[in-house]
CSV table of C-alpha atoms and ligand atoms in Angstrom, one decimal:
chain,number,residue,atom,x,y,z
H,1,UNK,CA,-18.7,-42.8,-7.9
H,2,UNK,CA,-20.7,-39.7,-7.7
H,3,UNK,CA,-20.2,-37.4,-11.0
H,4,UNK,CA,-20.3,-33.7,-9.0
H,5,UNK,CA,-19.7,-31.2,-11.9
H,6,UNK,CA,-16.7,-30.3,-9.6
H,7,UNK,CA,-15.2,-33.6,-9.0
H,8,UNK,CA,-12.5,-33.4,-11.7
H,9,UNK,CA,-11.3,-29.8,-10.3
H,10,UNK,CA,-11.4,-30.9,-6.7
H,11,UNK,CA,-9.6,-34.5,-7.5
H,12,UNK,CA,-6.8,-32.8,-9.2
H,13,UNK,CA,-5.7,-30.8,-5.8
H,14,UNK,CA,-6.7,-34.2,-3.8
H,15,UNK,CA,-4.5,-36.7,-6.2
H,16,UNK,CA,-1.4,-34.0,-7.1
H,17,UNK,CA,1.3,-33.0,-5.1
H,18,UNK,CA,1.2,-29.5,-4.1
H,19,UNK,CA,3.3,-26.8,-4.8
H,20,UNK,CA,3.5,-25.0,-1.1
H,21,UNK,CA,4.5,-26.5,1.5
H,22,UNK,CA,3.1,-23.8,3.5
H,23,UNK,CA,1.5,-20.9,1.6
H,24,UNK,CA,1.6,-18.4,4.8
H,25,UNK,CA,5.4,-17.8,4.6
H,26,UNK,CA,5.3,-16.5,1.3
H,27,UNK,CA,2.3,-13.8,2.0
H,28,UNK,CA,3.8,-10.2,2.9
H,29,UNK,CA,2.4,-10.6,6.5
H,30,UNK,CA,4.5,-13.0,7.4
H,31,UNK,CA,7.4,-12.2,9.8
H,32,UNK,CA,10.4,-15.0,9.0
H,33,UNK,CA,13.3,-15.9,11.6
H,34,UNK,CA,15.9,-14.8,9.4
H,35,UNK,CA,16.0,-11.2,7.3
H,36,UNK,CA,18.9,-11.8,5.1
H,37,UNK,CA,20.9,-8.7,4.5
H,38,UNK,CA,19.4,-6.3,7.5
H,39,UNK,CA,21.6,-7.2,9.9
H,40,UNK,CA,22.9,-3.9,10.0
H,41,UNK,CA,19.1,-2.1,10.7
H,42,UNK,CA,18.2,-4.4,13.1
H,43,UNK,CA,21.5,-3.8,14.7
H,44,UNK,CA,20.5,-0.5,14.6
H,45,UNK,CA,17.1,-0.4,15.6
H,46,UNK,CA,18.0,-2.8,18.5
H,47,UNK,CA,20.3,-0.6,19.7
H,48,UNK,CA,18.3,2.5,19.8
H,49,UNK,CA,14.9,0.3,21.2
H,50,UNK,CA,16.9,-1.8,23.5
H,51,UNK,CA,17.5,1.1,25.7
H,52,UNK,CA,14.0,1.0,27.2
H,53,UNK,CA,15.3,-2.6,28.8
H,54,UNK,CA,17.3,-0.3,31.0
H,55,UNK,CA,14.4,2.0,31.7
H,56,UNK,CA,16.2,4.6,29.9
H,57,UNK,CA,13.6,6.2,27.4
H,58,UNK,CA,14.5,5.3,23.3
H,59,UNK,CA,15.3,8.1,21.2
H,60,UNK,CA,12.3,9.0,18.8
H,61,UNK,CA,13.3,7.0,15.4
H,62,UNK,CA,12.8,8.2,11.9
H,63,UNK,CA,13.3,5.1,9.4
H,64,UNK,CA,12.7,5.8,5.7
H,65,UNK,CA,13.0,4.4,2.5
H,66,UNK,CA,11.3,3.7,-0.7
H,67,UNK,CA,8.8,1.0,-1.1
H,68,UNK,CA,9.3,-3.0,0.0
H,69,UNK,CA,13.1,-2.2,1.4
H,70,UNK,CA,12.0,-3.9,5.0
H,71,UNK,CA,11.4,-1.0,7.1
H,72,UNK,CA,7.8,-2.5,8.4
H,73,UNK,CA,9.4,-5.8,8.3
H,74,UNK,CA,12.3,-4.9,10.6
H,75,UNK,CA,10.0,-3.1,13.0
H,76,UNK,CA,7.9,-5.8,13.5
H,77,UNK,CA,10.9,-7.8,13.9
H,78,UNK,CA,12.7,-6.0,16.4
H,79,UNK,CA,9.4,-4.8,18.4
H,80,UNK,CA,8.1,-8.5,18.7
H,81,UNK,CA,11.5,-9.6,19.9
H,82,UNK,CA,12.3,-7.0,22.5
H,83,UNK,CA,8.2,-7.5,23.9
H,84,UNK,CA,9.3,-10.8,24.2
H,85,UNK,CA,12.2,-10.0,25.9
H,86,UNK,CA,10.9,-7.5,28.2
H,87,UNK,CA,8.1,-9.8,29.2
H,88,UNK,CA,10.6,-12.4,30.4
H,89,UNK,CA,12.1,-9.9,33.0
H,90,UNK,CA,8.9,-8.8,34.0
H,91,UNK,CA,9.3,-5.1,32.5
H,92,UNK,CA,6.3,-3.3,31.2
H,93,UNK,CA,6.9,-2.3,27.6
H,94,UNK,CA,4.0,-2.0,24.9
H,95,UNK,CA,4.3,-1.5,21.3
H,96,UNK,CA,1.6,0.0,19.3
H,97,UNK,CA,1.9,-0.6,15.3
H,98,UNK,CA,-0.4,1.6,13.6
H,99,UNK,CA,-0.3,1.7,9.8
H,100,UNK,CA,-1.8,5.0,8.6
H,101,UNK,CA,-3.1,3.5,5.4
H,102,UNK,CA,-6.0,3.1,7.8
H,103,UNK,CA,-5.2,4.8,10.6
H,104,UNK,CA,-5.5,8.0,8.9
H,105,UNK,CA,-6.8,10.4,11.3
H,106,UNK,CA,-6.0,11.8,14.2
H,107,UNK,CA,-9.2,10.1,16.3
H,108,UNK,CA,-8.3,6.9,14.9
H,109,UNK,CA,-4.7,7.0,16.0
H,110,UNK,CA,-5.7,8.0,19.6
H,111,UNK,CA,-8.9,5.5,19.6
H,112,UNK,CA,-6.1,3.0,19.1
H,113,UNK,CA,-3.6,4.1,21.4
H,114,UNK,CA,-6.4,4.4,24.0
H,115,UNK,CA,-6.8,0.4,22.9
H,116,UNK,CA,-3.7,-0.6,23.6
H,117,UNK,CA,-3.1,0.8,27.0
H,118,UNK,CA,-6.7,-0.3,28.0
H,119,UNK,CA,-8.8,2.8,27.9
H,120,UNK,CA,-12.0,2.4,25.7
H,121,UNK,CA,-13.3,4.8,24.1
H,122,UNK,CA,-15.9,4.6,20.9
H,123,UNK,CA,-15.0,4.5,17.9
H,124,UNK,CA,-15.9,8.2,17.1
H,125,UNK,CA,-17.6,10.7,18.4
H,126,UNK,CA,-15.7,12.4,21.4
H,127,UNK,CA,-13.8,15.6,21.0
H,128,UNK,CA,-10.1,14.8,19.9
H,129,UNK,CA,-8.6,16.8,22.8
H,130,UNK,CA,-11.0,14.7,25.4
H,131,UNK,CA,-9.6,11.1,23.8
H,132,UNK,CA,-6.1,12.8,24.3
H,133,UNK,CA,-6.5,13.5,28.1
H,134,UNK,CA,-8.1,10.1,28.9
H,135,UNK,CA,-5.3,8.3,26.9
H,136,UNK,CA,-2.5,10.1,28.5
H,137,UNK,CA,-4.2,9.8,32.2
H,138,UNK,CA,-4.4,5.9,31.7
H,139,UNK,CA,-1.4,5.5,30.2
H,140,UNK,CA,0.5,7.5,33.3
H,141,UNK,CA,-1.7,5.0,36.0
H,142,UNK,CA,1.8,3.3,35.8
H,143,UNK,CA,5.1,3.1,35.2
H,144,UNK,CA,5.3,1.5,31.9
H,145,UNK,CA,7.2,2.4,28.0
H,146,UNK,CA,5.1,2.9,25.4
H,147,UNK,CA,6.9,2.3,22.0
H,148,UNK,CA,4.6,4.0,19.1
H,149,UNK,CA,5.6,2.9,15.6
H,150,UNK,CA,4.2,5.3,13.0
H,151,UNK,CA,4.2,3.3,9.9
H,152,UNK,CA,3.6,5.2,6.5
H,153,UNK,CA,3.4,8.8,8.6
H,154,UNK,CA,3.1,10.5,5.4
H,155,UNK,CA,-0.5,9.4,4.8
H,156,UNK,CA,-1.5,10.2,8.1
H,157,UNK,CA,0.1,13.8,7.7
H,158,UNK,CA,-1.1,14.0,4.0
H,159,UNK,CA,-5.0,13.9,5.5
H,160,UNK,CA,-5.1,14.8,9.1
H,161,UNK,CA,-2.0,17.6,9.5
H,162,UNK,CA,0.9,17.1,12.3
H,163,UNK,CA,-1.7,17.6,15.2
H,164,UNK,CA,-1.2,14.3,17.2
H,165,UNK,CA,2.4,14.0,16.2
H,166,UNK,CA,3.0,17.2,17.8
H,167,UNK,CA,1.0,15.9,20.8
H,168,UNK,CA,3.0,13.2,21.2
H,169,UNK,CA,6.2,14.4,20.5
H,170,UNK,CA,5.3,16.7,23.6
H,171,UNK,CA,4.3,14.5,25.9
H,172,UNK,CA,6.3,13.1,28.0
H,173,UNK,CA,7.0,16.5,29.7
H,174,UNK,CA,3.5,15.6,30.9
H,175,UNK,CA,4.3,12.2,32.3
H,176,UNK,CA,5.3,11.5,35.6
H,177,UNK,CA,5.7,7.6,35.2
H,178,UNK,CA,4.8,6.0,32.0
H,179,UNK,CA,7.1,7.1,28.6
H,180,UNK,CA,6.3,7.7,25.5
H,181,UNK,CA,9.0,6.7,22.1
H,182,UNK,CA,8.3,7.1,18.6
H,183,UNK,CA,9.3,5.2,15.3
H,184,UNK,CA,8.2,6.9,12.3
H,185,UNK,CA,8.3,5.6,8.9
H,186,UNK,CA,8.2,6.6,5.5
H,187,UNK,CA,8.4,5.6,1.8
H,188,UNK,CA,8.4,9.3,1.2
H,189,UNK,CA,12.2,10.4,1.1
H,190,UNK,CA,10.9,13.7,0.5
H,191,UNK,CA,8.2,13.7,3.1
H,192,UNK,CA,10.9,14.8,6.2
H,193,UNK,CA,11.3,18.2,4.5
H,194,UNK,CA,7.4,19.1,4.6
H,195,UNK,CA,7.2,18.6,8.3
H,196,UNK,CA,7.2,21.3,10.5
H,197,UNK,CA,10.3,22.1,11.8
H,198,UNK,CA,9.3,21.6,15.5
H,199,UNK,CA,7.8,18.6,14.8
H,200,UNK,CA,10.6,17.3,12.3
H,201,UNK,CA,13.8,17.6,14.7
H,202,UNK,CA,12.0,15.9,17.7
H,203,UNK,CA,10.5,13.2,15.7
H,204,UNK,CA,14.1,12.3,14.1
H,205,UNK,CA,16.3,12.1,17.4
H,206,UNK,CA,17.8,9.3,15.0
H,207,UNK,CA,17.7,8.2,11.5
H,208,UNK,CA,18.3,5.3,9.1
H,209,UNK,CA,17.6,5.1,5.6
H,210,UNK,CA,16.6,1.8,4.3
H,211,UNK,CA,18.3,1.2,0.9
H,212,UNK,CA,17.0,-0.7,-2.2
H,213,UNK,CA,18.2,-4.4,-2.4
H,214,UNK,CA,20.1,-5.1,-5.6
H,215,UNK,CA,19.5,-8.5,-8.1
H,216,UNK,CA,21.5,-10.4,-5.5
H,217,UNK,CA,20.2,-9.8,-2.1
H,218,UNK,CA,16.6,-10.5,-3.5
H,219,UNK,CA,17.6,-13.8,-4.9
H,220,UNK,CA,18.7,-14.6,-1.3
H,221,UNK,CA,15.4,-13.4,0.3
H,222,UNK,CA,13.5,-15.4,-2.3
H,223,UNK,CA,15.9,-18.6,-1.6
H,224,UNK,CA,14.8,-18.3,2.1
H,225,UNK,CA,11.5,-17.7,2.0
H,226,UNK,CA,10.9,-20.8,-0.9
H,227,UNK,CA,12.8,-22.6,1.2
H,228,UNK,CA,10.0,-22.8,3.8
H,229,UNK,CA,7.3,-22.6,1.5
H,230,UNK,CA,7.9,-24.7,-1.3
H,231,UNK,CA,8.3,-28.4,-1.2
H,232,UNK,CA,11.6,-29.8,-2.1
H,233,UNK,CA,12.3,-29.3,-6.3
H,234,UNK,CA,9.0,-28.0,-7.5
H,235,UNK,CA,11.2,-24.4,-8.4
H,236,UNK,CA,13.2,-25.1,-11.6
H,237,UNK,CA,16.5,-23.5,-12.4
H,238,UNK,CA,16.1,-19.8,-13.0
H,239,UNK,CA,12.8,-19.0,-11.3
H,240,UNK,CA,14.2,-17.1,-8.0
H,241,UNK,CA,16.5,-15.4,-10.3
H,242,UNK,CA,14.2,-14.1,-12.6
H,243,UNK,CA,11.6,-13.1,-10.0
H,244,UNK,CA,14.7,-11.1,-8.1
H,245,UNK,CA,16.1,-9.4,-11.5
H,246,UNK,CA,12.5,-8.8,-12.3
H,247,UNK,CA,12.1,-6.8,-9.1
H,248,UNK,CA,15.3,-5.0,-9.3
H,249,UNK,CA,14.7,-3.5,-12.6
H,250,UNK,CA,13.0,-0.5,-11.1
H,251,UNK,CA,14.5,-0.4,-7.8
H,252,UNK,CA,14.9,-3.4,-5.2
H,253,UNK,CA,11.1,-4.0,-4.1
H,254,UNK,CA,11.0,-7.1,-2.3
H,255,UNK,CA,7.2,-6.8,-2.0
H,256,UNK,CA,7.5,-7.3,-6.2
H,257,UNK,CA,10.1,-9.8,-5.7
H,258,UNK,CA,8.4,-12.2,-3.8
H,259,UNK,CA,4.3,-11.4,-5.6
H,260,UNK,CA,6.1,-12.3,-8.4
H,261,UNK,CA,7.4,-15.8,-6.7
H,262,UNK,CA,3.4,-16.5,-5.2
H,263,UNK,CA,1.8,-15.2,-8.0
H,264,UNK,CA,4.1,-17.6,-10.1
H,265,UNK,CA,3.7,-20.4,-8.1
H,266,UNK,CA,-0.1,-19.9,-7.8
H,267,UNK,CA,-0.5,-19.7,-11.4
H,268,UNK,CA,1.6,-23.1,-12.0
H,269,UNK,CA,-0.6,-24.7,-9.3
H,270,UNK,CA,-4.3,-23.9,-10.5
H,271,UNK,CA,-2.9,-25.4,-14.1
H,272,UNK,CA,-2.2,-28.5,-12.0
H,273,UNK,CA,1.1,-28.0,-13.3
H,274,UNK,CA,4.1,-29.9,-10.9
H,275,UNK,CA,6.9,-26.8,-11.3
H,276,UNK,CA,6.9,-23.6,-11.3
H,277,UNK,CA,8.8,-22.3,-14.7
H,278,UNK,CA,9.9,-19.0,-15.9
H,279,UNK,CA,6.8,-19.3,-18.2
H,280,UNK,CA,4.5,-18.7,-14.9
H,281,UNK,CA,6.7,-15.7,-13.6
H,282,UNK,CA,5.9,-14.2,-16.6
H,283,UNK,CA,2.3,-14.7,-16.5
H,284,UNK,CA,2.7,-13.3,-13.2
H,285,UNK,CA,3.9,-9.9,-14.1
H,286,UNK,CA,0.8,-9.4,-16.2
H,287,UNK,CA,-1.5,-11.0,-13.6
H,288,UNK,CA,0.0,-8.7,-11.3
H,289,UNK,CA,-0.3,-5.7,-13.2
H,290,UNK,CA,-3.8,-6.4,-14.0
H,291,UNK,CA,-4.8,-6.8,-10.6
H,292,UNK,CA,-3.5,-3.5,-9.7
H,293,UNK,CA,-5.5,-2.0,-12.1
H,294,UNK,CA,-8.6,-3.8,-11.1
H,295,UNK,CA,-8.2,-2.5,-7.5
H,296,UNK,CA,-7.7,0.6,-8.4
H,297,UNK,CA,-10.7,0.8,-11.2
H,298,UNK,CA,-13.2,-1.2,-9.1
H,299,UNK,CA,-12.6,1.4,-6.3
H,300,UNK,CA,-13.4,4.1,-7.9
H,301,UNK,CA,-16.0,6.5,-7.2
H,302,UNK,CA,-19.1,6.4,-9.7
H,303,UNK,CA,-18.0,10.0,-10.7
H,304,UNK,CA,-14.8,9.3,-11.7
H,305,UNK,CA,-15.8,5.9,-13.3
H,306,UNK,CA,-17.4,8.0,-15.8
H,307,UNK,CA,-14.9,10.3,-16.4
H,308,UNK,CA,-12.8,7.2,-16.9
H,309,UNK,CA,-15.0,5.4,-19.5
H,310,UNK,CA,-15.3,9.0,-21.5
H,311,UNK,CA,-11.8,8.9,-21.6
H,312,UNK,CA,-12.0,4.7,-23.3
H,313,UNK,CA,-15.1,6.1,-25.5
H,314,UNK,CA,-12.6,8.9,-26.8
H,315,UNK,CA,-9.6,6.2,-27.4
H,316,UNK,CA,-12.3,4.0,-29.3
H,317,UNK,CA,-13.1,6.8,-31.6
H,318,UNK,CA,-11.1,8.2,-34.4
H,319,UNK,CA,-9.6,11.1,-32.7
H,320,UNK,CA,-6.2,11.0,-32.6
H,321,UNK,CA,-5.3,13.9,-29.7
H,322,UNK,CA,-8.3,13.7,-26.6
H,323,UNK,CA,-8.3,17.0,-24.8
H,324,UNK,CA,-10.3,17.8,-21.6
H,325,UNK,CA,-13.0,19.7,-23.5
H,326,UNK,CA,-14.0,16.5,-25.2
H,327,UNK,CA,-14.0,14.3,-22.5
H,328,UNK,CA,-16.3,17.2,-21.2
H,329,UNK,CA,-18.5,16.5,-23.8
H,330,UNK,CA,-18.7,13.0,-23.8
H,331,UNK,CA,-19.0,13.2,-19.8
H,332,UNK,CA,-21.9,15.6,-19.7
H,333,UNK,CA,-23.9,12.9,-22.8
H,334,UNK,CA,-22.9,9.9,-20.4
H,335,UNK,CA,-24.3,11.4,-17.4
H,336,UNK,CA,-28.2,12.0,-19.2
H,337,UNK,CA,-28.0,8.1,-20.2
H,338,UNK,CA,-27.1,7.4,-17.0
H,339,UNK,CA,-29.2,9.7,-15.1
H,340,UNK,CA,-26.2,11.4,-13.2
H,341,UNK,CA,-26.0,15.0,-11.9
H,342,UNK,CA,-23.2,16.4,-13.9
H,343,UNK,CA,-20.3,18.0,-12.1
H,344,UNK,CA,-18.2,21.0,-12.9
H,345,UNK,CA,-16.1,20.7,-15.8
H,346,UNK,CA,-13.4,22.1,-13.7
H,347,UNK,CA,-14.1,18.8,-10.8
H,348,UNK,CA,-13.7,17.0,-14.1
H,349,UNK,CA,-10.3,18.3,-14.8
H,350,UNK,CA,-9.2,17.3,-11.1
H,351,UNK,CA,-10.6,13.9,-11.4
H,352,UNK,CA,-8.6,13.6,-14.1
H,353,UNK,CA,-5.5,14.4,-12.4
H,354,UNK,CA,-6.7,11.8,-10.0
H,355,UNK,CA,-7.0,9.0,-12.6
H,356,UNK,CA,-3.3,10.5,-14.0
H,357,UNK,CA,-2.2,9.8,-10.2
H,358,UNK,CA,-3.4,6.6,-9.7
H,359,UNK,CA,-1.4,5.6,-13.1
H,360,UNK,CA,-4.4,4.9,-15.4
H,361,UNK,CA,-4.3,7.3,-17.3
H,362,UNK,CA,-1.9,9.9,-19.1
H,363,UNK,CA,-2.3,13.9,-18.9
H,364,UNK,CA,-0.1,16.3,-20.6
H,365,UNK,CA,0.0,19.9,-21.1
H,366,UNK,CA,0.2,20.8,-24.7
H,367,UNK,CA,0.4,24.4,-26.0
H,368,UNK,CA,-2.0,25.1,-28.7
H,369,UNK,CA,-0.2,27.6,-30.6
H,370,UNK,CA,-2.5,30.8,-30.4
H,371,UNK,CA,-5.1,28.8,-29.0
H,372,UNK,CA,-3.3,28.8,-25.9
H,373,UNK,CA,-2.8,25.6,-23.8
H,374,UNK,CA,-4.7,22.4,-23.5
H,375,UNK,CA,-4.4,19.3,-21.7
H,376,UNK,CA,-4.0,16.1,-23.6
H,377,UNK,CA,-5.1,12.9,-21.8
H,378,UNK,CA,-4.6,9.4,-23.0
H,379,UNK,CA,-5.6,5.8,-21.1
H,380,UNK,CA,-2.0,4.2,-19.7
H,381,UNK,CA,-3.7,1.0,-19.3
H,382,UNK,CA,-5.5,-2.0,-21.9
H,383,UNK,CA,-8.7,-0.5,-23.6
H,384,UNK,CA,-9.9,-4.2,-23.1
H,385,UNK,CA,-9.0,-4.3,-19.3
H,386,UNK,CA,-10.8,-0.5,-18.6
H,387,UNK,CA,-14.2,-2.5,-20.1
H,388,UNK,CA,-14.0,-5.5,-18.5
H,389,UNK,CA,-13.5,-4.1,-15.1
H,390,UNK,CA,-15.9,-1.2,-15.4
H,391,UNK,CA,-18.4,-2.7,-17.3
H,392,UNK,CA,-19.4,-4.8,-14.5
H,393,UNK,CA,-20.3,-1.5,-12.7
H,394,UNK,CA,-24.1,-0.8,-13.3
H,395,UNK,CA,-24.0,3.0,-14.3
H,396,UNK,CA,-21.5,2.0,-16.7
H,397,UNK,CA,-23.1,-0.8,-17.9
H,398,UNK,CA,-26.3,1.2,-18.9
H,399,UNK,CA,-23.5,3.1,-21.4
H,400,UNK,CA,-21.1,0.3,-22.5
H,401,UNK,CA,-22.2,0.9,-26.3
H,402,UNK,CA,-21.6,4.3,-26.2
H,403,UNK,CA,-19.9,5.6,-29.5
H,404,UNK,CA,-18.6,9.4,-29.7
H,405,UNK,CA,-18.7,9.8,-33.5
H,406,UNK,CA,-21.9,11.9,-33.1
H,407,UNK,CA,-20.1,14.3,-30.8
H,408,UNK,CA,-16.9,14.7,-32.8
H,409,UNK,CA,-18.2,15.7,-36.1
H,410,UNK,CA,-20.1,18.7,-35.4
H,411,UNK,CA,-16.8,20.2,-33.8
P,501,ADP,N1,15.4,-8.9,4.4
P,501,ADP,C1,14.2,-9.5,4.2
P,501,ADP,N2,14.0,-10.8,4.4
P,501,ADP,C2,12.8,-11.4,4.2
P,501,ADP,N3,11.8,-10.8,3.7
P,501,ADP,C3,11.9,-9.5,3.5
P,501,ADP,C4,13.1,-8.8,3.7
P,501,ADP,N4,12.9,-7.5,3.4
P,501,ADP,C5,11.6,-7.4,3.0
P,501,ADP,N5,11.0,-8.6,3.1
P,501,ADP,C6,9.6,-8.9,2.6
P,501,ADP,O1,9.3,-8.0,1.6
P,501,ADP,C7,8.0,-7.4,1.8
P,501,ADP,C8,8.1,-5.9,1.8
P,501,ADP,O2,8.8,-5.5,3.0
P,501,ADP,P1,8.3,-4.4,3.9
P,501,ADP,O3,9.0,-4.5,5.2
P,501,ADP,O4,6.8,-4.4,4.0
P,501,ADP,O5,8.8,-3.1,3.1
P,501,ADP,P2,8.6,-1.6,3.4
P,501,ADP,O6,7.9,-1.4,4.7
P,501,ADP,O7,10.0,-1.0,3.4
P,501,ADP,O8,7.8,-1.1,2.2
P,501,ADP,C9,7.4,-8.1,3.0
P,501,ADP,O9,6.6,-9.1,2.6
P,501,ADP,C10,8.6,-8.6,3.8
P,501,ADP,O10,8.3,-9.8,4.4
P,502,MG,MG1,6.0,-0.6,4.9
């Protein structure tokens, strides 16, 4: 026998039965045969889409909802379905998904819709208006549907303006064979209101809102999926429930619901452990949460990282209310050890609000009295997490012993 330092880790997941039986089904990407309780929106959505079967142009779509309800789900659903079917009778229907997370700018949504009806163009550098024309004169070489689905519009709208939605809302008055519908989605149920009114009516020819699941919907999503995924009895009694009521608590996320399931399972399996127990779902809420802060931290420009770790120096101290003007102060001492260009103390302020939006910290306006108002800021997340994570970053690093003591008592 050889005695490989790894041997004993790499024996355990040769000798013990697995958890999954197939780990893919339970990742968010996957796309399942069976949506329990959406019958009604993919009614719905057929409906409206399965027009375009007949050569009669879909409506424009507006689907919205908050987070993990199924809108993207259902989309992909639906669109993969009716390519399918449209193939098989020889029609000429392409769907474009573009998920404006990435596809934030107006360039990058043509560049891609250029992509998919086979125009290439680079990946930047044209003029906007020029990748416009050449997607629009390929696209109209033939007669063919072209089924846009907008997911997470907002984003694209929050960075680039309604530009290319406005285009495309326009242009099949342009076209003399090829058509043009649109499926917008949102997680914004406020976002309808901000677009421009133009812009808003034609995009929303029809609407659906996606609602939250409740306790018992999730458990049957859960039941479903572990069906597929999880070999026969590893789950025991209480798991799927826990993971659902878990995930209803705030509002039905099925995203949460099922992280929490794979996170759980994951957890029981790298303990070599042969179930997966209500124990392991609750390590995965904290697992979970701590990973979200980790993204969020690690991603951070060095800037803000700074302003971030002022903020910890100020909770380690013995002050009991941090306002900005401290954190100034402990910002401007951090960027001569670190050898930083200070910014503004007012860029400070909006980084701040930046860290307050992302959720890891806490700002609140307090009035002063005479004084007149300051802003009081707090960390939201573990003291011990905030150093782990940004300590491995090197400007931090340089001030991880950094005590604010000296600062505070000649105020
Ligand atoms: N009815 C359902 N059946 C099975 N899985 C679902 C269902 N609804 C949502 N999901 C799963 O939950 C996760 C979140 O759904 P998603 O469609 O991305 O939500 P939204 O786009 O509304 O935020 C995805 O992994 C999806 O596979
Ligand atoms: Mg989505």
């Amino acid at each position: 026998m050889s005695d490989h330092p790894l041997d004993a880790i790499f024996d355990r997941y040769i000798t013990s039965p697995s958890i999954f039986k197939n780990h893919e089904v339970l990742r968010p990407s996957h796309i399942p045969d069976k949506l329990p309780h959406r019958d009604y929106e993919i009614q719905f959505l057929g409906k409206a889409l399965g027009s375009a079967l007949r050569n009669n142009r879909p409506s424009n779509i507006f689907l919205y909802g908050k987070t993990g309800t199924g809108k993207t789900i259902v989309s992909k659903y639906v669109t993969k379905y009716l390519r399918q079917r449209a193939a098989s009778i020889g029609k000429n229907i392409i769907v474009s998904l573009l998920n404006c997370v990435e596809v934030d700018t107006d360039y990058r949504v043509l560049a891609r819709l250029c992509g998919v009806v086979g125009e290439s163009v680079p990946f930047t550098g044209l003029p906007t208006d020029e990748v416009f024309q050449r997607f629009k004169s390929k696209l109209d070489s033939k007669k063919q549907l072209l089924i846009v689905v907008i997911d997470e519009l907002d984003k694209l709208h929050h960075k680039s303006g309604d530009n290319v939605l406005y285009q495309l809302t326009r242009i099949n008055s342009d076209l003399k064979k090829a058509q043009v519908s649109l499926v917008c989605i949102t997680n914004d149920l406020s976002f309808k209101e901000t677009l421009d009114p133009r812009v808003r009516s034609s995009l929303s020819e029809e609407e659906l809102v996606f609602r939250p699941y409740n306790a018992g919907q999730l458990e049957d999503i859960l039941s479903e999926r572990a069906t597929e995924g999880f070999n026969d009895g590893v789950l025991t009694t209480g798991v799927i429930s826990l993971c659902a009521a878990l995930a209803a608590q705030e509002w039905g996320d099925a995203r949460r619901a099922l992280d929490l399931l794979r996170v759980a399972a994951e957890i029981a399996e790298r303990n070599s452990e042969e179930n997966v127990s209500e124990i392991h779902v609750r390590k995965a809420t904290k697992q979970i949460e701590k990973n979200t802060i980790q993204e969020v931290l690690v991603s951070l420009p060095v800037q803000t990282k700074v302003v971030m770790w002022s903020v910890y120096v100020l909770e380690k101290s013995k002050l009991k209310v941090i306002t900005t003007g401290d954190i100034y102060k402990v910002y401007q001492e951090l960027c001569k050890i670190t050898a930083l260009d200070p910014i503004t103390p007012r860029r400070v302020n909006s980084l701040l609000n930046e860290l307050s939006m992302l959720g890891v910290v806490n700002t609140k306006v307090v009035s002063m009295g005479r004084y007149g108002r300051t802003t009081k800021v707090s960390l939201s997340v573990s003291p011990r997490e905030v150093r782990n994570i940004l300590c491995e970053d090197f400007h931090i690093k340089k001030v991880s012993d950094f005590s604010a003591e000296h600062l505070l008592e000649t105020n």
